GROMACS .gro file of C-alpha atoms in nm:
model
  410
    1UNK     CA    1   3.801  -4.732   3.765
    2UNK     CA    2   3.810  -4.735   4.124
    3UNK     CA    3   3.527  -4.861   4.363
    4UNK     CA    4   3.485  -4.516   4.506
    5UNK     CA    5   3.463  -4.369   4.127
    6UNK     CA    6   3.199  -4.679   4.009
    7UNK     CA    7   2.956  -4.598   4.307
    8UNK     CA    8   2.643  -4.458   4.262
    9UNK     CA    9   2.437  -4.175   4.404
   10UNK     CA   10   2.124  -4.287   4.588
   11UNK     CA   11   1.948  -3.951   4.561
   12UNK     CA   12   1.530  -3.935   4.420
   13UNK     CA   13   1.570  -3.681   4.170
   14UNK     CA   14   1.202  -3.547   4.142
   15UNK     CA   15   1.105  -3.523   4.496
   16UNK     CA   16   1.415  -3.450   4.690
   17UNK     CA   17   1.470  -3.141   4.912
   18UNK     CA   18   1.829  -3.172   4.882
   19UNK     CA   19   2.152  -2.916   4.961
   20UNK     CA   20   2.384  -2.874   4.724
   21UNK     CA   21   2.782  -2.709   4.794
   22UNK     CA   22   2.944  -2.585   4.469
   23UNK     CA   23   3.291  -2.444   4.575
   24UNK     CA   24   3.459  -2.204   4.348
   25UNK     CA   25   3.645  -1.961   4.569
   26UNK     CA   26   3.839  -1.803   4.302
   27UNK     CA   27   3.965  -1.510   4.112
   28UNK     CA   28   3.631  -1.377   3.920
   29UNK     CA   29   3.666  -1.507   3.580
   30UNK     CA   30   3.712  -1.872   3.692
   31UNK     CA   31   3.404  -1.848   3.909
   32UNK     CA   32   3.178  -1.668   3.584
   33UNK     CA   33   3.289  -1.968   3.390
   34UNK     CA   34   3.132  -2.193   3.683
   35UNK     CA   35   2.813  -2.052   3.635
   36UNK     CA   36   2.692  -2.277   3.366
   37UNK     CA   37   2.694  -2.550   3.649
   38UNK     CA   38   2.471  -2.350   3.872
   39UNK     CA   39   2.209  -2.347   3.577
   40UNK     CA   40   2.243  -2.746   3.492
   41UNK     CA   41   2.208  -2.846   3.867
   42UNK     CA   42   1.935  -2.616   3.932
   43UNK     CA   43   1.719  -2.815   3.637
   44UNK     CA   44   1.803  -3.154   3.758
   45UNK     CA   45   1.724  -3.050   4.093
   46UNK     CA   46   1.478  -2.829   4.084
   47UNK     CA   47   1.363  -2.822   4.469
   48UNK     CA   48   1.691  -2.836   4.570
   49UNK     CA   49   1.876  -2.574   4.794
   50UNK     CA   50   2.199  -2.422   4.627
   51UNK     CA   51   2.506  -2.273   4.760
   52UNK     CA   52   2.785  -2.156   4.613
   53UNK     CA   53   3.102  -2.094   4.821
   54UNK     CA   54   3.282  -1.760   4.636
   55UNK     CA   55   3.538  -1.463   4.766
   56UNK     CA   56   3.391  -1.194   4.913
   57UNK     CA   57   3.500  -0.976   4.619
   58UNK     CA   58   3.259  -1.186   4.338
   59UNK     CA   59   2.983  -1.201   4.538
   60UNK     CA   60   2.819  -0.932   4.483
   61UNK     CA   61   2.772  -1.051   4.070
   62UNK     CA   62   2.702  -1.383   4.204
   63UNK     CA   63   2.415  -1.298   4.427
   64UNK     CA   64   2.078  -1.250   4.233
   65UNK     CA   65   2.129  -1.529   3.995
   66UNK     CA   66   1.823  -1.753   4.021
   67UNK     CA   67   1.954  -2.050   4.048
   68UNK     CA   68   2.159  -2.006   4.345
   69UNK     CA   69   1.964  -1.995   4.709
   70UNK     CA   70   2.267  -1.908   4.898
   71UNK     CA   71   2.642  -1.739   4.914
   72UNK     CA   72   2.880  -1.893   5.159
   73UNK     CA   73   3.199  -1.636   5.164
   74UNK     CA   74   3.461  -1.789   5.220
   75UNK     CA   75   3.811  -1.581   5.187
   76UNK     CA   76   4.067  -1.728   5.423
   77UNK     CA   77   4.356  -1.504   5.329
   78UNK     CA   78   4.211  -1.198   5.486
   79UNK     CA   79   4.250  -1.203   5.843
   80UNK     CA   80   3.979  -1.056   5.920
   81UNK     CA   81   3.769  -1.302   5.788
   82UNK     CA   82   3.524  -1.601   5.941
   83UNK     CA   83   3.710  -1.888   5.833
   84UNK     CA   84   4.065  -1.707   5.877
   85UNK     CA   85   4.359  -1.895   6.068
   86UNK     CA   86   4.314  -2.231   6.271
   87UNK     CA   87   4.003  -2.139   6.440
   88UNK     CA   88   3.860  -2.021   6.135
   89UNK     CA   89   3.905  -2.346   5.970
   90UNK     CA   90   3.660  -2.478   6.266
   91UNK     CA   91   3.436  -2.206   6.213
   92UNK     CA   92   3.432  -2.362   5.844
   93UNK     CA   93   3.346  -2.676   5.968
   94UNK     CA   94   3.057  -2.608   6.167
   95UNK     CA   95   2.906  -2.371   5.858
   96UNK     CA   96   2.935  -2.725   5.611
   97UNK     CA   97   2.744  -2.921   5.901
   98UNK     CA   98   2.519  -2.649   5.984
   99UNK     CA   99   2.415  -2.634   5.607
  100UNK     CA  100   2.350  -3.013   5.595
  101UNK     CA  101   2.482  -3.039   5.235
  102UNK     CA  102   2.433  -3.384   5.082
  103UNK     CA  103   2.610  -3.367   4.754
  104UNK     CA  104   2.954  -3.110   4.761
  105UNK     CA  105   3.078  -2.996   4.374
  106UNK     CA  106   3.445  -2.826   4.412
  107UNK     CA  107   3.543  -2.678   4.100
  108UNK     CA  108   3.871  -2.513   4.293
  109UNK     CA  109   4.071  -2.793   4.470
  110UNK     CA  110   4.184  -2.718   4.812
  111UNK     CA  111   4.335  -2.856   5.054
  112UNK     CA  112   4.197  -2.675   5.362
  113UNK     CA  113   3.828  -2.706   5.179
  114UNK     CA  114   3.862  -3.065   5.088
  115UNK     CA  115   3.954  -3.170   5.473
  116UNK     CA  116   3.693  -2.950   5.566
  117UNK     CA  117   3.437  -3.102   5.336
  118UNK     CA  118   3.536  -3.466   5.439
  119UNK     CA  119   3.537  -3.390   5.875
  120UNK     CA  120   3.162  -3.261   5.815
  121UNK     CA  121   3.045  -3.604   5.632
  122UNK     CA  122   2.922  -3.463   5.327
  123UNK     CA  123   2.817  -3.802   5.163
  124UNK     CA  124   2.873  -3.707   4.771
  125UNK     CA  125   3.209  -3.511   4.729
  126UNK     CA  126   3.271  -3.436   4.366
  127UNK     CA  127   3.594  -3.288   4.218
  128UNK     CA  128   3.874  -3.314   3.991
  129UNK     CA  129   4.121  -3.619   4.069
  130UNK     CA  130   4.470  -3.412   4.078
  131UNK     CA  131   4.631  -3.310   4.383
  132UNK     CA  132   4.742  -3.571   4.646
  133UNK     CA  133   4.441  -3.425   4.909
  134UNK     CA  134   4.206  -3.508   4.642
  135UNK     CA  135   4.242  -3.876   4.623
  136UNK     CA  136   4.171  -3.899   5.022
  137UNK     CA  137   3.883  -3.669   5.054
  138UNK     CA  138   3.673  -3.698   4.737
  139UNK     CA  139   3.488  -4.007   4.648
  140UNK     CA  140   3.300  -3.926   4.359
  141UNK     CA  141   3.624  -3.766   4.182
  142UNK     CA  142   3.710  -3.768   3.806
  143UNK     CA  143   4.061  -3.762   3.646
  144UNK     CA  144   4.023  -3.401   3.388
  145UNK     CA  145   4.399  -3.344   3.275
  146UNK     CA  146   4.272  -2.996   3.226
  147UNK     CA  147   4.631  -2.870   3.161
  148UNK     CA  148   4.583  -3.068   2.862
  149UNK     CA  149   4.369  -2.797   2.743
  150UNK     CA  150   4.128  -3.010   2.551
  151UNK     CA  151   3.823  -2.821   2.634
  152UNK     CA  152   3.686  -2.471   2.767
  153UNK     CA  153   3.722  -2.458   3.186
  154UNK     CA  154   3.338  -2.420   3.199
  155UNK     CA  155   3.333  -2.752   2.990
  156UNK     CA  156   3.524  -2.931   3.269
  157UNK     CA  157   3.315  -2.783   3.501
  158UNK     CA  158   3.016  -2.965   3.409
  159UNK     CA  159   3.236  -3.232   3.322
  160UNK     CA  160   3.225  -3.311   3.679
  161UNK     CA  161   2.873  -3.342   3.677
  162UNK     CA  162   2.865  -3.703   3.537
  163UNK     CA  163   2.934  -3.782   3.839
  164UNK     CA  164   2.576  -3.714   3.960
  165UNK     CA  165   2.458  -3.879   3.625
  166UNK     CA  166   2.405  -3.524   3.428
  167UNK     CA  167   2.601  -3.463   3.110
  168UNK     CA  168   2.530  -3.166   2.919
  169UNK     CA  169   2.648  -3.062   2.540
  170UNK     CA  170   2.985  -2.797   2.512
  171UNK     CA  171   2.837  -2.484   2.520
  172UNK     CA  172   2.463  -2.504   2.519
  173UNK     CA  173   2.453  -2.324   2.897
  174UNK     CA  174   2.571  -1.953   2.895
  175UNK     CA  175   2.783  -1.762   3.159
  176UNK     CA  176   2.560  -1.563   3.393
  177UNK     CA  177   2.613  -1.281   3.622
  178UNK     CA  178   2.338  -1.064   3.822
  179UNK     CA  179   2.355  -0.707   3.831
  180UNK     CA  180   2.097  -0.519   4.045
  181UNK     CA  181   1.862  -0.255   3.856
  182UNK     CA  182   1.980   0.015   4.105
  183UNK     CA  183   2.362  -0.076   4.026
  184UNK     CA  184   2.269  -0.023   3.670
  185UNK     CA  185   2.112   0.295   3.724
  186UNK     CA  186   2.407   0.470   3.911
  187UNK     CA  187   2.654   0.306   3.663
  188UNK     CA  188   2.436   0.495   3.433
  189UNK     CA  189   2.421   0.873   3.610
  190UNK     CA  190   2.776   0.849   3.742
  191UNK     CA  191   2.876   0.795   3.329
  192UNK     CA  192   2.666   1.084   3.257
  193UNK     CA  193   2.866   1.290   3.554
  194UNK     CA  194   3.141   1.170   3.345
  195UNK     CA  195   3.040   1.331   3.054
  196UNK     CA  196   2.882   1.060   2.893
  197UNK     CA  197   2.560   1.171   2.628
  198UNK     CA  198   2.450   0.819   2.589
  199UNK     CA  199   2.588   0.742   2.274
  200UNK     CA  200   2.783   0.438   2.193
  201UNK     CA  201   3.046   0.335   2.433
  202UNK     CA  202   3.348   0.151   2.438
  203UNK     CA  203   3.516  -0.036   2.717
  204UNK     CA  204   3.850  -0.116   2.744
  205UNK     CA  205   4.017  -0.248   3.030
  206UNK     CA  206   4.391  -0.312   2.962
  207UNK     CA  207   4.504  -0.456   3.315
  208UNK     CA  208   4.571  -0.804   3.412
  209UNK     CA  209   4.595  -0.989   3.699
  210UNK     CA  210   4.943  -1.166   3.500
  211UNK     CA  211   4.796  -1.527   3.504
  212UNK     CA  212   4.849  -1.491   3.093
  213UNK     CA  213   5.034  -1.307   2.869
  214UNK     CA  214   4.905  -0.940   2.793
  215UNK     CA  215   4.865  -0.707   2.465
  216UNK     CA  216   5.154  -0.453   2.533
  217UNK     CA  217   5.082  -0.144   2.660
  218UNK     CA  218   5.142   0.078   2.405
  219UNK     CA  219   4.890  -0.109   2.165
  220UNK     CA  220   4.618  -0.034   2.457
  221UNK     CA  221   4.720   0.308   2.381
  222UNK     CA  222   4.733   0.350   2.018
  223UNK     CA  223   4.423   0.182   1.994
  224UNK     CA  224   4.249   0.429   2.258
  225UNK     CA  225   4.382   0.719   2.063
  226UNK     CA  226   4.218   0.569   1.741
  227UNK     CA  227   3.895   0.500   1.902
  228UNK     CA  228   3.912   0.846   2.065
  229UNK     CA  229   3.999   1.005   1.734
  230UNK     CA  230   3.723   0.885   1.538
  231UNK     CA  231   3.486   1.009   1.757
  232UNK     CA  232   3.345   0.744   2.024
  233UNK     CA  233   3.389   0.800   2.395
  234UNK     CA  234   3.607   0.484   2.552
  235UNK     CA  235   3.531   0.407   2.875
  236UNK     CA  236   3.883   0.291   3.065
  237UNK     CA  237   3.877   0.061   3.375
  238UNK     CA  238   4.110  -0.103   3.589
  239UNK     CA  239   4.097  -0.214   3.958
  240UNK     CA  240   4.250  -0.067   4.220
  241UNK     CA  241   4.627  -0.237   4.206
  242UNK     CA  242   4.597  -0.088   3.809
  243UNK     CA  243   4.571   0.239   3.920
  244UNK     CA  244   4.950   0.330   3.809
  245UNK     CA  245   4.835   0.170   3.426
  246UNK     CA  246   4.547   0.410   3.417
  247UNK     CA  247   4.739   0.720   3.522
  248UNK     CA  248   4.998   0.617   3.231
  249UNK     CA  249   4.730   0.557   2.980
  250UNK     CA  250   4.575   0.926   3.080
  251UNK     CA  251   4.941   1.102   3.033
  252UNK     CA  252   5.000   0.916   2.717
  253UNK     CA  253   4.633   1.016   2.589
  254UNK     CA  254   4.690   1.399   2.607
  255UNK     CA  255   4.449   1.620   2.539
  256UNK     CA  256   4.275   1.335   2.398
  257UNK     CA  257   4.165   1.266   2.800
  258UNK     CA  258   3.878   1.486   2.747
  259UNK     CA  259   3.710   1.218   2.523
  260UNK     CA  260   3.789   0.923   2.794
  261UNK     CA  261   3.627   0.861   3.089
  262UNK     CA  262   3.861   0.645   3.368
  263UNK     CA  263   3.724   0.386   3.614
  264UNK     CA  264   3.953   0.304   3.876
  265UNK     CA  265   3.751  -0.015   4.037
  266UNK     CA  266   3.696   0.175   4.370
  267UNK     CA  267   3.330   0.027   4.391
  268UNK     CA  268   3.236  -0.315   4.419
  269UNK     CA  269   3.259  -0.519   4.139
  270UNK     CA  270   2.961  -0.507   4.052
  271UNK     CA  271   2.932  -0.175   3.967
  272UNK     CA  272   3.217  -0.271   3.683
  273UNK     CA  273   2.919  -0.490   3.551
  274UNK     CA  274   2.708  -0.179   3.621
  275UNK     CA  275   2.929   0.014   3.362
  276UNK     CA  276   2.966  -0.244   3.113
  277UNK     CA  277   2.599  -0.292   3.050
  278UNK     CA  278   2.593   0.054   2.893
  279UNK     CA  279   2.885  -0.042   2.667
  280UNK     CA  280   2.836  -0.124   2.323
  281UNK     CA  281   3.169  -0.327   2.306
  282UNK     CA  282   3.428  -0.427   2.583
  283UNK     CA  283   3.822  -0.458   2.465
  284UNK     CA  284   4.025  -0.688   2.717
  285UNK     CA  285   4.281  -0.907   2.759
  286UNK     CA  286   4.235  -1.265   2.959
  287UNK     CA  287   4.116  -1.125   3.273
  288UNK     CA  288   3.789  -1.162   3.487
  289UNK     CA  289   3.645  -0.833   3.286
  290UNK     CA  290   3.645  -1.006   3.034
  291UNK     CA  291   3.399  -1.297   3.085
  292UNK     CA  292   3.186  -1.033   3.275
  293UNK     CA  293   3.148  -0.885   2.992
  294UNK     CA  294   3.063  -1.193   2.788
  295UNK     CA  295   2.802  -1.278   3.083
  296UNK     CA  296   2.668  -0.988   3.051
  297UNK     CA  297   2.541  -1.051   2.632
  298UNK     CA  298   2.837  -0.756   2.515
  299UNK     CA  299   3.064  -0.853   2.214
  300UNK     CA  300   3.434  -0.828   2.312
  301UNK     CA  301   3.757  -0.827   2.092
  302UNK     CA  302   4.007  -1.000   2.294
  303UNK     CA  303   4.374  -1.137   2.277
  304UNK     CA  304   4.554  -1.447   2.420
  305UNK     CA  305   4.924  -1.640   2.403
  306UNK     CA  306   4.979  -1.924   2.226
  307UNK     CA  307   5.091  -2.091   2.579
  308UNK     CA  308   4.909  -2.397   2.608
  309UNK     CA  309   4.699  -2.358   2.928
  310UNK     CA  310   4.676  -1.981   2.888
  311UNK     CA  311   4.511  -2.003   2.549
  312UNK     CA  312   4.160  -1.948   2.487
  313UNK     CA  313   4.074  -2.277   2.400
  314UNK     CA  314   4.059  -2.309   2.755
  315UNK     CA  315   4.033  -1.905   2.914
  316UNK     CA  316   3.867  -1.740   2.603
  317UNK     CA  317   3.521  -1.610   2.579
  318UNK     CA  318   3.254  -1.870   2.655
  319UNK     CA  319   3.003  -1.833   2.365
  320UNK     CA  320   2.753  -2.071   2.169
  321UNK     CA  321   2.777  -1.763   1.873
  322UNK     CA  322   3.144  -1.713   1.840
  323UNK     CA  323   3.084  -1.468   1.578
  324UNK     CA  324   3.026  -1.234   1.874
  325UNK     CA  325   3.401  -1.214   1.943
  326UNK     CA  326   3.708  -1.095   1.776
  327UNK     CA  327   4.058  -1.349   1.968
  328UNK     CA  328   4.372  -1.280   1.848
  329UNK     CA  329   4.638  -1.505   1.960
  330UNK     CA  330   4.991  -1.431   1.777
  331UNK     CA  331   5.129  -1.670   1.484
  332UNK     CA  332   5.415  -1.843   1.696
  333UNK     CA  333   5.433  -2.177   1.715
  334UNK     CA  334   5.661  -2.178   2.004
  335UNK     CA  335   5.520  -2.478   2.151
  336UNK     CA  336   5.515  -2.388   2.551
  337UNK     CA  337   5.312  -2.546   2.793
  338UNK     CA  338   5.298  -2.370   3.087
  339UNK     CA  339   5.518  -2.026   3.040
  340UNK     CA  340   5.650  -1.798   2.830
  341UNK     CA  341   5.983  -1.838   2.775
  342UNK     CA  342   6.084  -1.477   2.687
  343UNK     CA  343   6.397  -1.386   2.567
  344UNK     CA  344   6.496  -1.731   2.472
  345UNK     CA  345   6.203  -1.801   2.292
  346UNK     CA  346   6.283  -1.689   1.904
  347UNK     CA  347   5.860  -1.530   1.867
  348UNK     CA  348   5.963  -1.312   2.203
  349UNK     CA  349   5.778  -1.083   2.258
  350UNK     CA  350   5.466  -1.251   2.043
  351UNK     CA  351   5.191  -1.015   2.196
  352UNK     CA  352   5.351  -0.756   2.009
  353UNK     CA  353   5.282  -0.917   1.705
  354UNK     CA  354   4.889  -0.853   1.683
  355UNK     CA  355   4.881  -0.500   1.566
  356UNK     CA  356   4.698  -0.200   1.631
  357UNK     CA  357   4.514  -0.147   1.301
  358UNK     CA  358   4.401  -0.543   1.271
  359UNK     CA  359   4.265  -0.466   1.639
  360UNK     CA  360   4.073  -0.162   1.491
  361UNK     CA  361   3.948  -0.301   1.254
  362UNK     CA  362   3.713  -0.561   1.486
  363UNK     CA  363   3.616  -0.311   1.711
  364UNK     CA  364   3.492  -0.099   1.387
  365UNK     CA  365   3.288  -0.396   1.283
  366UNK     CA  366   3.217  -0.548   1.619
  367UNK     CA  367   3.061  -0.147   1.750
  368UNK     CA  368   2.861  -0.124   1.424
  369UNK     CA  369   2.754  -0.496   1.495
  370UNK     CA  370   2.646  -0.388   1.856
  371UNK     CA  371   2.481  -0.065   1.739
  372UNK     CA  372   2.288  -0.218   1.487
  373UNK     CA  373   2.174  -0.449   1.750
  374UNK     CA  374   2.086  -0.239   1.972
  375UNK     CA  375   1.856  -0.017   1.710
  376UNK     CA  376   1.665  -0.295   1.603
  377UNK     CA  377   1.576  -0.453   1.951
  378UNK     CA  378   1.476  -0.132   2.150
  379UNK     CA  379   1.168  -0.280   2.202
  380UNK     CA  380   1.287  -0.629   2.361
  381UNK     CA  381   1.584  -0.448   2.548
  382UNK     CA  382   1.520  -0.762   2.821
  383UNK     CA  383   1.632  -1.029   2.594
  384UNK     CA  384   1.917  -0.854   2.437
  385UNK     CA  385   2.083  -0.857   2.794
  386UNK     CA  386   1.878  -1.115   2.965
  387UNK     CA  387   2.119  -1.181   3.258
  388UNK     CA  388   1.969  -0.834   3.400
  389UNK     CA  389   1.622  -0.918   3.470
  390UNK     CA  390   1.372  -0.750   3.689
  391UNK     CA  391   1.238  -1.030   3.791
  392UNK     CA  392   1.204  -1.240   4.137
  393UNK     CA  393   1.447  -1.525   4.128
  394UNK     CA  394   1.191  -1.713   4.324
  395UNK     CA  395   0.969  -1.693   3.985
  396UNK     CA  396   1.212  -1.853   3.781
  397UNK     CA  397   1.289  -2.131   4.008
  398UNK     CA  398   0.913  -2.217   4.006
  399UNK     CA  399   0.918  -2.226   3.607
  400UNK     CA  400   1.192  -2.501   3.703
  401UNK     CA  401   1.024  -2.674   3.951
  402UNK     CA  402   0.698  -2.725   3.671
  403UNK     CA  403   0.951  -2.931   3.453
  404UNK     CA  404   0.970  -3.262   3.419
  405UNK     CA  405   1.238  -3.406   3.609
  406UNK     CA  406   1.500  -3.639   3.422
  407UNK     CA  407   1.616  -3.880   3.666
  408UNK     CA  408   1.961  -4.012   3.559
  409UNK     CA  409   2.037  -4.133   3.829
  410UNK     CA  410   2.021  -4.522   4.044
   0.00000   0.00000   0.00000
């Protein structure tokens, strides 16, 4: 262990106004799996002022959450934005110092970030030991080996957090996301425009972003067509790029498309959430949906490769109650690490493997599951999808403020 790793954090736990960076500027499933370390630093510091650096694109499910005090966008790719291009990276600079941060947590490793976070003097940096920029501008880093795949990505996530003396048990902190009452409500009437009558609904959003293998396409649709056949409206959603997908799915469908409603991610994302909390069940592949979905309480039937770091050991649903969640990952033992090596791989094409009636059947069981939930807590509708709460964040952070601080640290 190096000096740099072996030091300790001088920080007073109980009494300590500090500011806190958590960087996750990432595609929206890796930064729902980050929010679990939003929650555990949030009770160790309960007077402390949180930021969390995200794409402009998640924000909106990320604002709202209690524990977090403020969003720093940061999206460097579009041109238009603050911290765009060389003077943008200065622009980024001055926001770190102006925000005074004391400890910085980067869950994403980046270059541009990491130099960014050293030039404004942070004093705790905290991240993964990987890339070469790591080693010279974190010095509270730990060595993860996450393409070992030995634990979930939120599990390495607060991982990282023994580095400020907390450690936490696998899965005891669930994924949050914050959708607005109002967002809800015109999910709600723009389903009912739809055609919607309010009875059970199905989501299933069949896109990908192509970080992992996919379910083939023609499963998506037999399975619609079952769904649709039976009797349940399926609500089918895809973002904008996926727009081609849907149009395929509706022409496939037939005159079956007057049973489906189609979502074509024109709205910001969290209107997707919007729509989702009226769904019974959510079918998707290993996409950002997906763990919305899961943050948002709904049961999901899901499917993953066998690759190593795209398996859902690592990407699948985050849950303490697995029995909420139906993963199929094919039978072949093909032994990759990092990518499917199609054609000469003798289980090519594997997705195709899970069928269409073993997929049926968990979305039979998981729906009546749902439903039956559903019926028998109409009266505590709050709890059963308590990341939507009409609450003041500012009331919650007080109830963590009243706890007893656990200093862990020297």
């Amino acid at each position: 262990m190096t000096s740099m790793e072996s030091a300790k954090l001088n920080v007073p736990v109980s009494n300590s106004r500090l500011s806190i960076l958590i960087v996750r500027p990432d595609r929206l499933g890796d930064v729902i799996v980050s929010t679990p370390v939003f929650e555990v630093i949030k009770r160790h510091y309960p007077r402390s002022r949180l930021t969390v650096m995200v794409r402009e694109a998640v924000a909106p499910v990320i604002r709202g959450i209690p524990f977090i005090d403020d969003v720093l966008i940061y999206d460097p790719e579009d041109k238009e934005s603050r911290h765009s291009g060389f003077k943008g990276f200065f622009r980024l600079l001055s926001d770190l110092r102006q925000g005074g941060f004391r400890i910085a947590v980067i869950l994403q490793s980046e270059r541009r970030i990491a130099l960014a976070l050293y030039l404004a003097r942070i004093r705790y940096r905290i991240g993964p030991f990987s890339k070469i920029h790591s080693f010279l501008f974190y010095n509270r880093g730990l060595r993860q080996h996450r393409s070992l795949v030995e634990m979930h990505e939120a599990d390495y996530n607060l991982q990282l957090l023994r580095r400020v003396g907390i450690r936490v048990g696998a899965r005891n902190i669930r994924t949050r996301v914050h959708i607005p009452n109002q967002v809800r409500e015109d999910a709600r009437v723009w389903l009912q425009q739809q055609g919607w009558n309010g009875e059970p609904l199905i989501a299933v959003h069949p896109g990908m972003g192509g970080s992992a293998l996919n379910w083939p396409e023609t499963h998506y649709i037999e399975l619609i067509r079952a769904v649709l056949k039976e009797g349940t409206t399926v609500l089918i959603t895809g973002g904008l790029a996926e727009a081609a997908l849907l149009e395929r799915i509706r022409d496939a469908l037939g005159t079956l498309n007057e049973k489906a409603i189609f979502y074509r991610g024109a709205r910001p994302i969290d209107f997707l959430g919007g729509l989702f909390s009226w769904c019974s069940l959510v079918v998707a592949p290993s996409t950002g949906p997906l763990h919305l979905a899961v943050a948002l309480g709904k049961r999901v039937v899901t499917f993953f490769p066998p690759i190593r770091v795209q398996s859902a050991i690592r990407w699948g649903p985050y849950l303490s109650d697995e029995s909420r969640a139906a993963i199929f990952v094919p039978e072949a033992y093909c032994g990759q690490d990092f990518e499917c090596r199609k054609q000469l791989c003798n289980y090519f094409p594997c997705m195709k493997s899970l069928t269409v009636p073993q997929a049926l059947e968990q979305v039979r069981r998981h729906l009546q599951a749902a439903v039956n939930e559903e019926t028998s807590s109409t009266v505590h509708a709050s709890s059963a999808v308590p990341v939507i709460s009409s609450r003041v964040p500012s009331v919650e952070r007080q109830a963590f403020e009243k706890q007893e601080s656990k200093p862990e640290l020297n």
